[in-house]
């Protein structure tokens, strides 16, 4: 085997099997062929040794990215989104079925998405399907076409071409995904509890009041109830309210198949420090108070939140600043696929968490839940997606240096810990001049 290795990466520090240790990782044909000790590296055509201040990580898996191409490519496109992902140590993304036009709600629309992505992607890209009013009969064909599951909204999605499911339609869709064995991922807010009357122009307090914790918690209760009765697999996206954690914990204890993610911005920012007019921090559900943020960290620590993904949801600067800082008028979404790792690592280390835990939350756990067994880990047989990471280095976020399309960031000017120095996709350094990312299908490698 040694004679056939293309690359060996030697690291005094590497995250392997949930712990930090010294290893030599051998790569052949884009896959990890051997994980050996540092002192006896196998022979290879090329040997790379990490610096003493660097840690070898598996490539991160971000299962919540809005690329928007085609249709709204001026918001974000496959070339820019995947370049940003690679710069942030993310080697696999799953693209949301909106806000592109057309949305990924039929096989025909999926093929349009795949054709738009082909030849542009710097990292590997898979696709979610959408569950919307009127496409119940399309779910099976989308499932067979290789989508990784289905995204639905329980309230207005914000774009007219991707409608939301009422409780009855949601129950039917979840019964269908249960029959297929597919994962249903849910934007869980109850629209009847959204109070647009609380909006107060540029005041963040008004925006926060308009989307209370009860809106999330009530909707999550509906998801849990329908998952229980249907036997379906459900996943709650972008949890912002820690008040839903006990409900989710109890449901899982009784065997309901429901998982949950949160996002770097909910773990980083707090409502008390969001200034009026700071619409770069508008997202739905909203960033809540500091005590809620700390409760989310505690839930991660306890295993009640399964993983952390970006919900990279960019738009143009004009849309983000629409209404001159009016929280009711501005687009809601935070572009962060490049910054998720340093943002989470900054918060984690400040709270005594380890880099191995961060890798679990951002690589192995999302990969496992979404059927990507060959991603997110340093193990024999896995894809050789690797990251050279300097955890003690730091930087100040400069929007001009971010790789996503529009220079807007909630993190602008913020000092973050941890620098990605190199990203490998299947054993080769990610290179903008030679996009080598693949289009992934569920169940196929």
Tab-separated table of C-alpha atoms in Angstrom:
chain	number	residue	atom	x	y	z
A	1	UNK	CA	0.000	0.000	0.000
A	2	UNK	CA	2.798	2.428	0.904
A	3	UNK	CA	4.172	2.424	-2.633
A	4	UNK	CA	0.742	3.443	-3.944
A	5	UNK	CA	0.248	6.450	-1.670
A	6	UNK	CA	-0.022	9.828	-3.374
A	7	UNK	CA	0.337	11.918	-0.238
A	8	UNK	CA	1.157	11.618	3.443
A	9	UNK	CA	0.230	14.419	5.833
A	10	UNK	CA	2.139	14.328	9.118
A	11	UNK	CA	0.633	16.209	12.048
A	12	UNK	CA	1.744	16.395	15.671
A	13	UNK	CA	-1.834	17.368	16.421
A	14	UNK	CA	-4.834	15.953	14.591
A	15	UNK	CA	-8.477	15.330	15.450
A	16	UNK	CA	-9.113	11.628	14.957
A	17	UNK	CA	-11.973	9.600	16.474
A	18	UNK	CA	-13.011	12.465	18.701
A	19	UNK	CA	-9.605	13.104	20.246
A	20	UNK	CA	-6.411	14.947	19.510
A	21	UNK	CA	-3.335	12.868	18.680
A	22	UNK	CA	-0.232	12.705	16.478
A	23	UNK	CA	-0.729	10.932	13.161
A	24	UNK	CA	0.474	10.341	9.643
A	25	UNK	CA	-2.429	10.257	7.198
A	26	UNK	CA	-1.815	8.453	3.933
A	27	UNK	CA	-3.883	9.266	0.850
A	28	UNK	CA	-4.410	7.206	-2.288
A	29	UNK	CA	-6.817	8.009	-5.109
A	30	UNK	CA	-8.451	10.763	-3.098
A	31	UNK	CA	-9.265	8.618	-0.070
A	32	UNK	CA	-7.596	8.033	3.253
A	33	UNK	CA	-5.756	4.736	2.921
A	34	UNK	CA	-3.882	4.623	6.230
A	35	UNK	CA	-3.835	6.428	9.574
A	36	UNK	CA	-0.503	5.652	11.230
A	37	UNK	CA	1.714	6.990	13.984
A	38	UNK	CA	3.739	10.142	13.476
A	39	UNK	CA	7.127	8.497	13.971
A	40	UNK	CA	6.707	5.914	11.216
A	41	UNK	CA	5.061	7.611	8.236
A	42	UNK	CA	4.508	5.404	5.206
A	43	UNK	CA	6.297	6.208	1.970
A	44	UNK	CA	4.476	8.399	-0.527
A	45	UNK	CA	5.036	10.474	-3.620
A	46	UNK	CA	4.674	13.591	-1.467
A	47	UNK	CA	4.979	14.186	2.271
A	48	UNK	CA	3.616	17.303	3.978
A	49	UNK	CA	4.432	18.048	7.617
A	50	UNK	CA	2.266	20.496	9.502
A	51	UNK	CA	3.857	23.245	11.583
A	52	UNK	CA	3.891	22.966	15.367
A	53	UNK	CA	1.096	25.538	15.699
A	54	UNK	CA	-1.214	23.721	13.270
A	55	UNK	CA	-3.838	21.025	13.787
A	56	UNK	CA	-5.064	18.649	11.096
A	57	UNK	CA	-8.865	18.581	10.925
A	58	UNK	CA	-11.277	16.681	8.723
A	59	UNK	CA	-13.028	18.927	6.234
A	60	UNK	CA	-16.165	20.430	7.731
A	61	UNK	CA	-19.635	19.510	6.478
A	62	UNK	CA	-22.084	22.401	6.211
A	63	UNK	CA	-25.552	21.068	5.497
A	64	UNK	CA	-27.305	24.459	5.482
A	65	UNK	CA	-26.129	26.723	2.649
A	66	UNK	CA	-28.238	28.908	0.354
A	67	UNK	CA	-26.342	29.265	-2.920
A	68	UNK	CA	-29.225	30.971	-4.834
A	69	UNK	CA	-27.982	30.119	-8.331
A	70	UNK	CA	-29.696	30.240	-10.808
A	71	UNK	CA	-32.271	32.983	-10.559
A	72	UNK	CA	-30.726	35.053	-7.781
A	73	UNK	CA	-27.061	34.576	-8.632
A	74	UNK	CA	-26.434	38.243	-7.824
A	75	UNK	CA	-27.057	37.202	-4.194
A	76	UNK	CA	-24.668	34.245	-4.328
A	77	UNK	CA	-23.411	31.692	-6.859
A	78	UNK	CA	-21.779	28.282	-6.797
A	79	UNK	CA	-18.288	29.602	-7.609
A	80	UNK	CA	-18.288	32.229	-4.860
A	81	UNK	CA	-20.102	30.140	-2.235
A	82	UNK	CA	-17.777	27.166	-2.622
A	83	UNK	CA	-14.675	29.372	-2.678
A	84	UNK	CA	-15.833	30.861	0.630
A	85	UNK	CA	-16.546	27.403	2.002
A	86	UNK	CA	-13.057	26.149	1.161
A	87	UNK	CA	-11.491	29.258	2.703
A	88	UNK	CA	-13.354	28.394	5.902
A	89	UNK	CA	-12.315	24.735	6.003
A	90	UNK	CA	-15.656	23.453	4.673
A	91	UNK	CA	-15.246	20.732	2.040
A	92	UNK	CA	-18.864	19.610	1.667
A	93	UNK	CA	-22.015	21.712	1.471
A	94	UNK	CA	-25.672	20.821	0.998
A	95	UNK	CA	-27.548	23.471	-0.942
A	96	UNK	CA	-30.979	24.569	0.233
A	97	UNK	CA	-33.889	24.332	-2.244
A	98	UNK	CA	-34.523	28.085	-2.037
A	99	UNK	CA	-33.815	31.008	-2.812
A	100	UNK	CA	-32.895	29.998	-6.340
A	101	UNK	CA	-35.319	30.277	-9.225
A	102	UNK	CA	-36.525	27.676	-9.855
A	103	UNK	CA	-36.593	26.159	-6.376
A	104	UNK	CA	-35.590	22.502	-6.059
A	105	UNK	CA	-39.141	21.137	-5.862
A	106	UNK	CA	-39.175	18.811	-8.902
A	107	UNK	CA	-36.609	16.598	-10.586
A	108	UNK	CA	-36.604	18.980	-13.541
A	109	UNK	CA	-35.709	21.857	-11.240
A	110	UNK	CA	-33.020	19.735	-9.546
A	111	UNK	CA	-31.414	19.131	-12.939
A	112	UNK	CA	-31.415	22.884	-13.609
A	113	UNK	CA	-29.610	23.410	-10.287
A	114	UNK	CA	-27.069	20.678	-10.989
A	115	UNK	CA	-26.345	22.017	-14.460
A	116	UNK	CA	-25.803	25.510	-13.050
A	117	UNK	CA	-23.318	24.116	-10.524
A	118	UNK	CA	-21.442	21.809	-12.842
A	119	UNK	CA	-17.838	22.840	-13.444
A	120	UNK	CA	-17.960	25.724	-10.934
A	121	UNK	CA	-17.684	24.130	-7.518
A	122	UNK	CA	-14.508	24.206	-5.409
A	123	UNK	CA	-15.900	21.770	-2.815
A	124	UNK	CA	-18.384	18.901	-3.012
A	125	UNK	CA	-22.034	19.931	-3.254
A	126	UNK	CA	-25.221	18.000	-2.579
A	127	UNK	CA	-28.811	19.196	-2.756
A	128	UNK	CA	-31.899	19.251	-0.569
A	129	UNK	CA	-35.310	18.937	-2.177
A	130	UNK	CA	-38.203	21.149	-1.196
A	131	UNK	CA	-41.600	20.162	0.209
A	132	UNK	CA	-44.132	22.823	-0.780
A	133	UNK	CA	-47.876	22.971	-1.417
A	134	UNK	CA	-48.785	20.873	-4.447
A	135	UNK	CA	-45.598	18.800	-4.849
A	136	UNK	CA	-46.387	15.821	-2.613
A	137	UNK	CA	-46.319	13.614	-5.696
A	138	UNK	CA	-42.820	14.844	-6.599
A	139	UNK	CA	-41.129	13.786	-3.368
A	140	UNK	CA	-40.547	10.178	-4.369
A	141	UNK	CA	-38.962	11.069	-7.708
A	142	UNK	CA	-36.737	13.665	-6.028
A	143	UNK	CA	-35.735	11.092	-3.433
A	144	UNK	CA	-34.831	8.625	-6.168
A	145	UNK	CA	-32.870	11.367	-7.944
A	146	UNK	CA	-30.557	11.641	-4.926
A	147	UNK	CA	-31.597	14.651	-2.855
A	148	UNK	CA	-30.489	14.355	0.764
A	149	UNK	CA	-33.949	15.017	2.162
A	150	UNK	CA	-36.608	17.692	2.056
A	151	UNK	CA	-36.839	21.232	3.417
A	152	UNK	CA	-40.150	22.802	4.365
A	153	UNK	CA	-41.368	25.960	6.057
A	154	UNK	CA	-44.216	26.161	8.545
A	155	UNK	CA	-44.669	29.879	7.810
A	156	UNK	CA	-44.023	32.274	4.931
A	157	UNK	CA	-40.557	31.538	3.542
A	158	UNK	CA	-39.994	35.092	2.334
A	159	UNK	CA	-40.013	34.153	-1.372
A	160	UNK	CA	-43.250	33.570	-3.246
A	161	UNK	CA	-42.030	30.610	-5.303
A	162	UNK	CA	-41.413	28.464	-2.199
A	163	UNK	CA	-44.701	28.194	-0.328
A	164	UNK	CA	-45.092	26.983	3.241
A	165	UNK	CA	-46.989	23.940	4.501
A	166	UNK	CA	-49.988	24.302	6.774
A	167	UNK	CA	-50.285	21.696	9.571
A	168	UNK	CA	-52.377	19.319	7.460
A	169	UNK	CA	-50.060	19.477	4.453
A	170	UNK	CA	-47.043	19.089	6.729
A	171	UNK	CA	-48.540	15.923	8.245
A	172	UNK	CA	-49.073	14.440	4.770
A	173	UNK	CA	-45.567	15.372	3.637
A	174	UNK	CA	-44.023	13.828	6.738
A	175	UNK	CA	-46.002	10.632	6.198
A	176	UNK	CA	-44.590	10.490	2.671
A	177	UNK	CA	-40.999	11.104	3.744
A	178	UNK	CA	-41.463	8.462	6.458
A	179	UNK	CA	-42.527	5.999	3.763
A	180	UNK	CA	-39.452	6.891	1.725
A	181	UNK	CA	-37.091	6.837	4.722
A	182	UNK	CA	-36.131	10.425	3.911
A	183	UNK	CA	-35.180	13.203	6.304
A	184	UNK	CA	-37.557	16.163	6.596
A	185	UNK	CA	-35.826	19.355	7.705
A	186	UNK	CA	-38.071	22.073	9.043
A	187	UNK	CA	-38.008	25.834	9.474
A	188	UNK	CA	-40.102	25.740	12.622
A	189	UNK	CA	-41.838	28.979	13.498
A	190	UNK	CA	-45.597	29.365	13.989
A	191	UNK	CA	-46.773	32.174	11.728
A	192	UNK	CA	-49.828	32.840	13.866
A	193	UNK	CA	-47.522	33.937	16.681
A	194	UNK	CA	-45.440	36.316	14.569
A	195	UNK	CA	-46.401	39.866	15.525
A	196	UNK	CA	-45.521	42.258	12.726
A	197	UNK	CA	-47.210	44.989	14.747
A	198	UNK	CA	-44.248	44.895	17.135
A	199	UNK	CA	-41.845	45.966	14.381
A	200	UNK	CA	-40.528	49.433	15.087
A	201	UNK	CA	-38.388	50.547	12.172
A	202	UNK	CA	-34.693	50.521	13.054
A	203	UNK	CA	-35.145	49.270	16.642
A	204	UNK	CA	-33.801	45.736	17.118
A	205	UNK	CA	-35.974	45.313	20.210
A	206	UNK	CA	-39.067	45.620	18.020
A	207	UNK	CA	-37.837	42.993	15.570
A	208	UNK	CA	-37.001	40.593	18.415
A	209	UNK	CA	-40.430	41.114	19.973
A	210	UNK	CA	-42.078	40.355	16.638
A	211	UNK	CA	-40.674	36.803	16.592
A	212	UNK	CA	-41.061	35.519	20.161
A	213	UNK	CA	-39.610	32.294	21.516
A	214	UNK	CA	-43.128	30.876	21.662
A	215	UNK	CA	-43.327	30.948	17.862
A	216	UNK	CA	-40.399	28.534	17.637
A	217	UNK	CA	-41.400	26.388	20.567
A	218	UNK	CA	-44.989	25.925	19.384
A	219	UNK	CA	-43.889	24.959	15.878
A	220	UNK	CA	-41.273	22.549	17.194
A	221	UNK	CA	-43.992	20.952	19.295
A	222	UNK	CA	-45.985	20.369	16.096
A	223	UNK	CA	-42.964	18.798	14.371
A	224	UNK	CA	-42.353	16.476	17.311
A	225	UNK	CA	-46.016	15.444	17.441
A	226	UNK	CA	-46.162	14.681	13.709
A	227	UNK	CA	-42.845	12.821	13.799
A	228	UNK	CA	-44.145	10.735	16.678
A	229	UNK	CA	-47.378	9.762	14.934
A	230	UNK	CA	-45.866	9.198	11.476
A	231	UNK	CA	-42.622	7.531	12.513
A	232	UNK	CA	-40.862	10.000	10.221
A	233	UNK	CA	-37.351	11.374	10.513
A	234	UNK	CA	-37.337	15.097	11.316
A	235	UNK	CA	-34.695	17.738	11.812
A	236	UNK	CA	-35.099	21.274	13.174
A	237	UNK	CA	-32.968	23.832	11.363
A	238	UNK	CA	-31.346	26.929	12.911
A	239	UNK	CA	-32.619	26.620	16.490
A	240	UNK	CA	-32.492	30.006	18.172
A	241	UNK	CA	-34.691	29.484	21.251
A	242	UNK	CA	-33.114	27.353	23.952
A	243	UNK	CA	-36.574	27.036	25.469
A	244	UNK	CA	-37.337	24.248	22.979
A	245	UNK	CA	-34.496	22.040	24.220
A	246	UNK	CA	-36.439	20.248	27.017
A	247	UNK	CA	-39.209	19.353	24.550
A	248	UNK	CA	-36.696	17.927	22.084
A	249	UNK	CA	-34.845	16.065	24.817
A	250	UNK	CA	-38.050	14.445	26.055
A	251	UNK	CA	-39.129	13.492	22.541
A	252	UNK	CA	-35.850	11.772	21.826
A	253	UNK	CA	-35.975	9.961	25.133
A	254	UNK	CA	-39.241	8.351	24.026
A	255	UNK	CA	-37.767	7.363	20.661
A	256	UNK	CA	-38.948	10.130	18.345
A	257	UNK	CA	-36.438	10.500	15.496
A	258	UNK	CA	-35.802	14.241	15.675
A	259	UNK	CA	-32.502	16.104	15.559
A	260	UNK	CA	-31.624	19.780	15.788
A	261	UNK	CA	-28.954	22.211	14.664
A	262	UNK	CA	-27.971	25.697	15.707
A	263	UNK	CA	-25.770	28.253	13.969
A	264	UNK	CA	-22.598	30.226	14.710
A	265	UNK	CA	-24.451	33.547	14.946
A	266	UNK	CA	-26.739	32.271	17.711
A	267	UNK	CA	-23.635	31.140	19.618
A	268	UNK	CA	-21.730	34.384	19.060
A	269	UNK	CA	-24.021	37.418	19.253
A	270	UNK	CA	-26.668	38.528	21.732
A	271	UNK	CA	-29.640	40.856	21.470
A	272	UNK	CA	-28.332	43.190	24.146
A	273	UNK	CA	-25.413	44.194	21.910
A	274	UNK	CA	-27.213	44.557	18.570
A	275	UNK	CA	-27.544	48.225	17.778
A	276	UNK	CA	-30.570	49.837	16.218
A	277	UNK	CA	-30.341	49.739	12.438
A	278	UNK	CA	-27.777	46.888	12.467
A	279	UNK	CA	-29.656	44.857	9.870
A	280	UNK	CA	-26.524	42.878	9.011
A	281	UNK	CA	-27.562	40.881	12.109
A	282	UNK	CA	-31.154	40.289	10.997
A	283	UNK	CA	-32.047	36.618	10.621
A	284	UNK	CA	-35.114	34.477	11.215
A	285	UNK	CA	-35.566	33.203	13.832
A	286	UNK	CA	-33.752	36.090	15.495
A	287	UNK	CA	-30.640	36.304	17.626
A	288	UNK	CA	-31.890	36.319	21.204
A	289	UNK	CA	-30.566	37.424	24.586
A	290	UNK	CA	-27.232	36.490	26.168
A	291	UNK	CA	-28.791	34.068	28.655
A	292	UNK	CA	-30.402	32.219	25.747
A	293	UNK	CA	-27.040	32.057	23.946
A	294	UNK	CA	-25.398	30.492	26.983
A	295	UNK	CA	-28.240	27.980	27.232
A	296	UNK	CA	-27.565	26.975	23.617
A	297	UNK	CA	-23.913	26.375	24.488
A	298	UNK	CA	-24.998	24.261	27.467
A	299	UNK	CA	-27.309	22.241	25.203
A	300	UNK	CA	-24.446	21.579	22.796
A	301	UNK	CA	-22.294	20.447	25.689
A	302	UNK	CA	-25.047	18.106	26.887
A	303	UNK	CA	-25.647	16.638	23.441
A	304	UNK	CA	-29.161	18.067	23.205
A	305	UNK	CA	-28.177	20.047	20.090
A	306	UNK	CA	-26.687	17.732	17.485
A	307	UNK	CA	-24.572	20.006	15.333
A	308	UNK	CA	-23.679	23.501	14.151
A	309	UNK	CA	-24.015	24.687	10.550
A	310	UNK	CA	-23.904	28.130	9.000
A	311	UNK	CA	-27.333	28.830	7.469
A	312	UNK	CA	-25.296	30.847	4.973
A	313	UNK	CA	-28.064	33.070	3.606
A	314	UNK	CA	-26.591	35.973	1.636
A	315	UNK	CA	-28.152	38.715	-0.444
A	316	UNK	CA	-27.023	41.951	-2.057
A	317	UNK	CA	-25.895	44.844	0.098
A	318	UNK	CA	-28.875	46.849	-1.119
A	319	UNK	CA	-31.372	44.243	0.116
A	320	UNK	CA	-29.590	43.896	3.444
A	321	UNK	CA	-29.657	47.649	4.009
A	322	UNK	CA	-33.114	48.216	2.537
A	323	UNK	CA	-35.075	50.823	4.455
A	324	UNK	CA	-31.885	52.388	5.846
A	325	UNK	CA	-31.670	49.912	8.696
A	326	UNK	CA	-35.388	49.115	8.958
A	327	UNK	CA	-35.644	45.596	10.402
A	328	UNK	CA	-39.018	45.075	8.793
A	329	UNK	CA	-37.780	45.951	5.301
A	330	UNK	CA	-34.262	44.444	5.209
A	331	UNK	CA	-33.618	40.896	4.011
A	332	UNK	CA	-33.048	38.428	6.827
A	333	UNK	CA	-30.030	36.167	6.585
A	334	UNK	CA	-26.374	35.960	7.616
A	335	UNK	CA	-23.568	35.049	5.221
A	336	UNK	CA	-21.057	33.038	7.230
A	337	UNK	CA	-19.918	29.839	5.509
A	338	UNK	CA	-16.313	31.112	5.542
A	339	UNK	CA	-16.407	32.192	9.192
A	340	UNK	CA	-18.269	29.395	10.961
A	341	UNK	CA	-15.209	27.506	12.173
A	342	UNK	CA	-13.341	30.469	13.701
A	343	UNK	CA	-16.568	31.907	15.145
A	344	UNK	CA	-17.487	28.660	16.879
A	345	UNK	CA	-13.905	27.935	17.933
A	346	UNK	CA	-13.598	31.427	19.443
A	347	UNK	CA	-16.713	30.863	21.532
A	348	UNK	CA	-15.876	27.273	22.373
A	349	UNK	CA	-12.352	27.897	23.617
A	350	UNK	CA	-13.542	30.830	25.697
A	351	UNK	CA	-15.943	28.430	27.412
A	352	UNK	CA	-13.442	25.626	27.971
A	353	UNK	CA	-14.593	23.412	25.094
A	354	UNK	CA	-12.107	21.548	22.933
A	355	UNK	CA	-11.279	21.592	19.262
A	356	UNK	CA	-12.310	17.939	19.091
A	357	UNK	CA	-15.791	18.928	20.254
A	358	UNK	CA	-15.996	21.624	17.580
A	359	UNK	CA	-15.046	19.076	14.916
A	360	UNK	CA	-17.767	16.778	16.204
A	361	UNK	CA	-20.377	19.542	15.974
A	362	UNK	CA	-19.272	20.839	12.564
A	363	UNK	CA	-17.974	17.785	10.686
A	364	UNK	CA	-18.791	14.280	11.897
A	365	UNK	CA	-22.270	14.887	13.349
A	366	UNK	CA	-23.824	16.683	10.343
A	367	UNK	CA	-22.200	14.165	7.995
A	368	UNK	CA	-23.645	11.242	9.913
A	369	UNK	CA	-27.168	12.653	10.182
A	370	UNK	CA	-27.338	13.512	6.493
A	371	UNK	CA	-25.983	10.254	5.099
A	372	UNK	CA	-22.432	11.321	4.276
A	373	UNK	CA	-20.514	8.533	5.985
A	374	UNK	CA	-17.405	9.135	3.871
A	375	UNK	CA	-17.161	12.779	4.937
A	376	UNK	CA	-16.292	14.688	8.106
A	377	UNK	CA	-13.739	12.323	9.651
A	378	UNK	CA	-10.126	11.261	9.425
A	379	UNK	CA	-10.515	7.517	8.998
A	380	UNK	CA	-9.493	4.823	6.558
A	381	UNK	CA	-11.908	4.805	3.644
A	382	UNK	CA	-13.123	8.374	4.113
A	383	UNK	CA	-12.537	11.035	1.480
A	384	UNK	CA	-9.211	12.788	2.075
A	385	UNK	CA	-10.856	16.129	2.844
A	386	UNK	CA	-8.473	17.791	5.276
A	387	UNK	CA	-7.820	21.187	6.816
A	388	UNK	CA	-4.606	22.771	8.052
A	389	UNK	CA	-5.869	24.894	10.964
A	390	UNK	CA	-3.932	27.249	13.266
A	391	UNK	CA	-6.108	27.412	16.398
A	392	UNK	CA	-4.009	30.011	18.238
A	393	UNK	CA	-3.717	32.439	15.342
A	394	UNK	CA	-6.313	35.191	15.051
A	395	UNK	CA	-7.615	37.752	12.584
A	396	UNK	CA	-10.007	40.658	12.302
A	397	UNK	CA	-12.841	40.083	9.838
A	398	UNK	CA	-12.405	42.290	6.768
A	399	UNK	CA	-15.387	42.005	4.430
A	400	UNK	CA	-13.157	42.791	1.446
A	401	UNK	CA	-11.280	39.539	2.066
A	402	UNK	CA	-14.326	37.290	2.326
A	403	UNK	CA	-14.984	35.077	-0.666
A	404	UNK	CA	-18.786	35.102	-0.803
A	405	UNK	CA	-20.253	37.342	-3.491
A	406	UNK	CA	-21.438	40.424	-1.577
A	407	UNK	CA	-19.236	42.280	0.959
A	408	UNK	CA	-21.704	42.131	3.834
A	409	UNK	CA	-20.987	40.366	7.114
A	410	UNK	CA	-22.420	40.361	10.609
A	411	UNK	CA	-18.840	39.652	11.758
A	412	UNK	CA	-17.231	42.700	10.145
A	413	UNK	CA	-14.503	44.112	12.398
A	414	UNK	CA	-14.775	41.245	14.877
A	415	UNK	CA	-11.624	39.549	16.140
A	416	UNK	CA	-11.836	35.768	15.714
A	417	UNK	CA	-9.551	32.959	16.786
A	418	UNK	CA	-8.364	30.263	14.416
A	419	UNK	CA	-7.053	30.542	10.856
A	420	UNK	CA	-7.538	28.066	8.023
A	421	UNK	CA	-4.208	27.922	6.209
A	422	UNK	CA	-4.934	25.189	3.671
A	423	UNK	CA	-7.853	23.017	2.632
A	424	UNK	CA	-7.513	19.717	0.776
A	425	UNK	CA	-10.335	18.131	-1.201
A	426	UNK	CA	-9.710	14.426	-1.791
A	427	UNK	CA	-6.012	14.917	-1.150
A	428	UNK	CA	-5.398	17.965	-3.360
A	429	UNK	CA	-5.232	21.598	-2.280
A	430	UNK	CA	-8.354	23.499	-3.267
A	431	UNK	CA	-7.423	25.675	-6.232
A	432	UNK	CA	-9.632	28.425	-7.625
A	433	UNK	CA	-8.195	27.891	-11.094
A	434	UNK	CA	-9.215	24.235	-11.219
A	435	UNK	CA	-12.592	23.614	-9.560
A	436	UNK	CA	-12.605	19.923	-8.635
A	437	UNK	CA	-15.702	19.700	-6.509
A	438	UNK	CA	-18.214	16.976	-7.274
A	439	UNK	CA	-21.995	17.007	-7.286
A	440	UNK	CA	-23.160	14.541	-4.655
A	441	UNK	CA	-26.229	12.324	-4.592
A	442	UNK	CA	-27.603	10.596	-1.526
A	443	UNK	CA	-26.464	6.997	-1.322
A	444	UNK	CA	-23.812	7.398	-4.006
A	445	UNK	CA	-20.158	8.225	-3.601
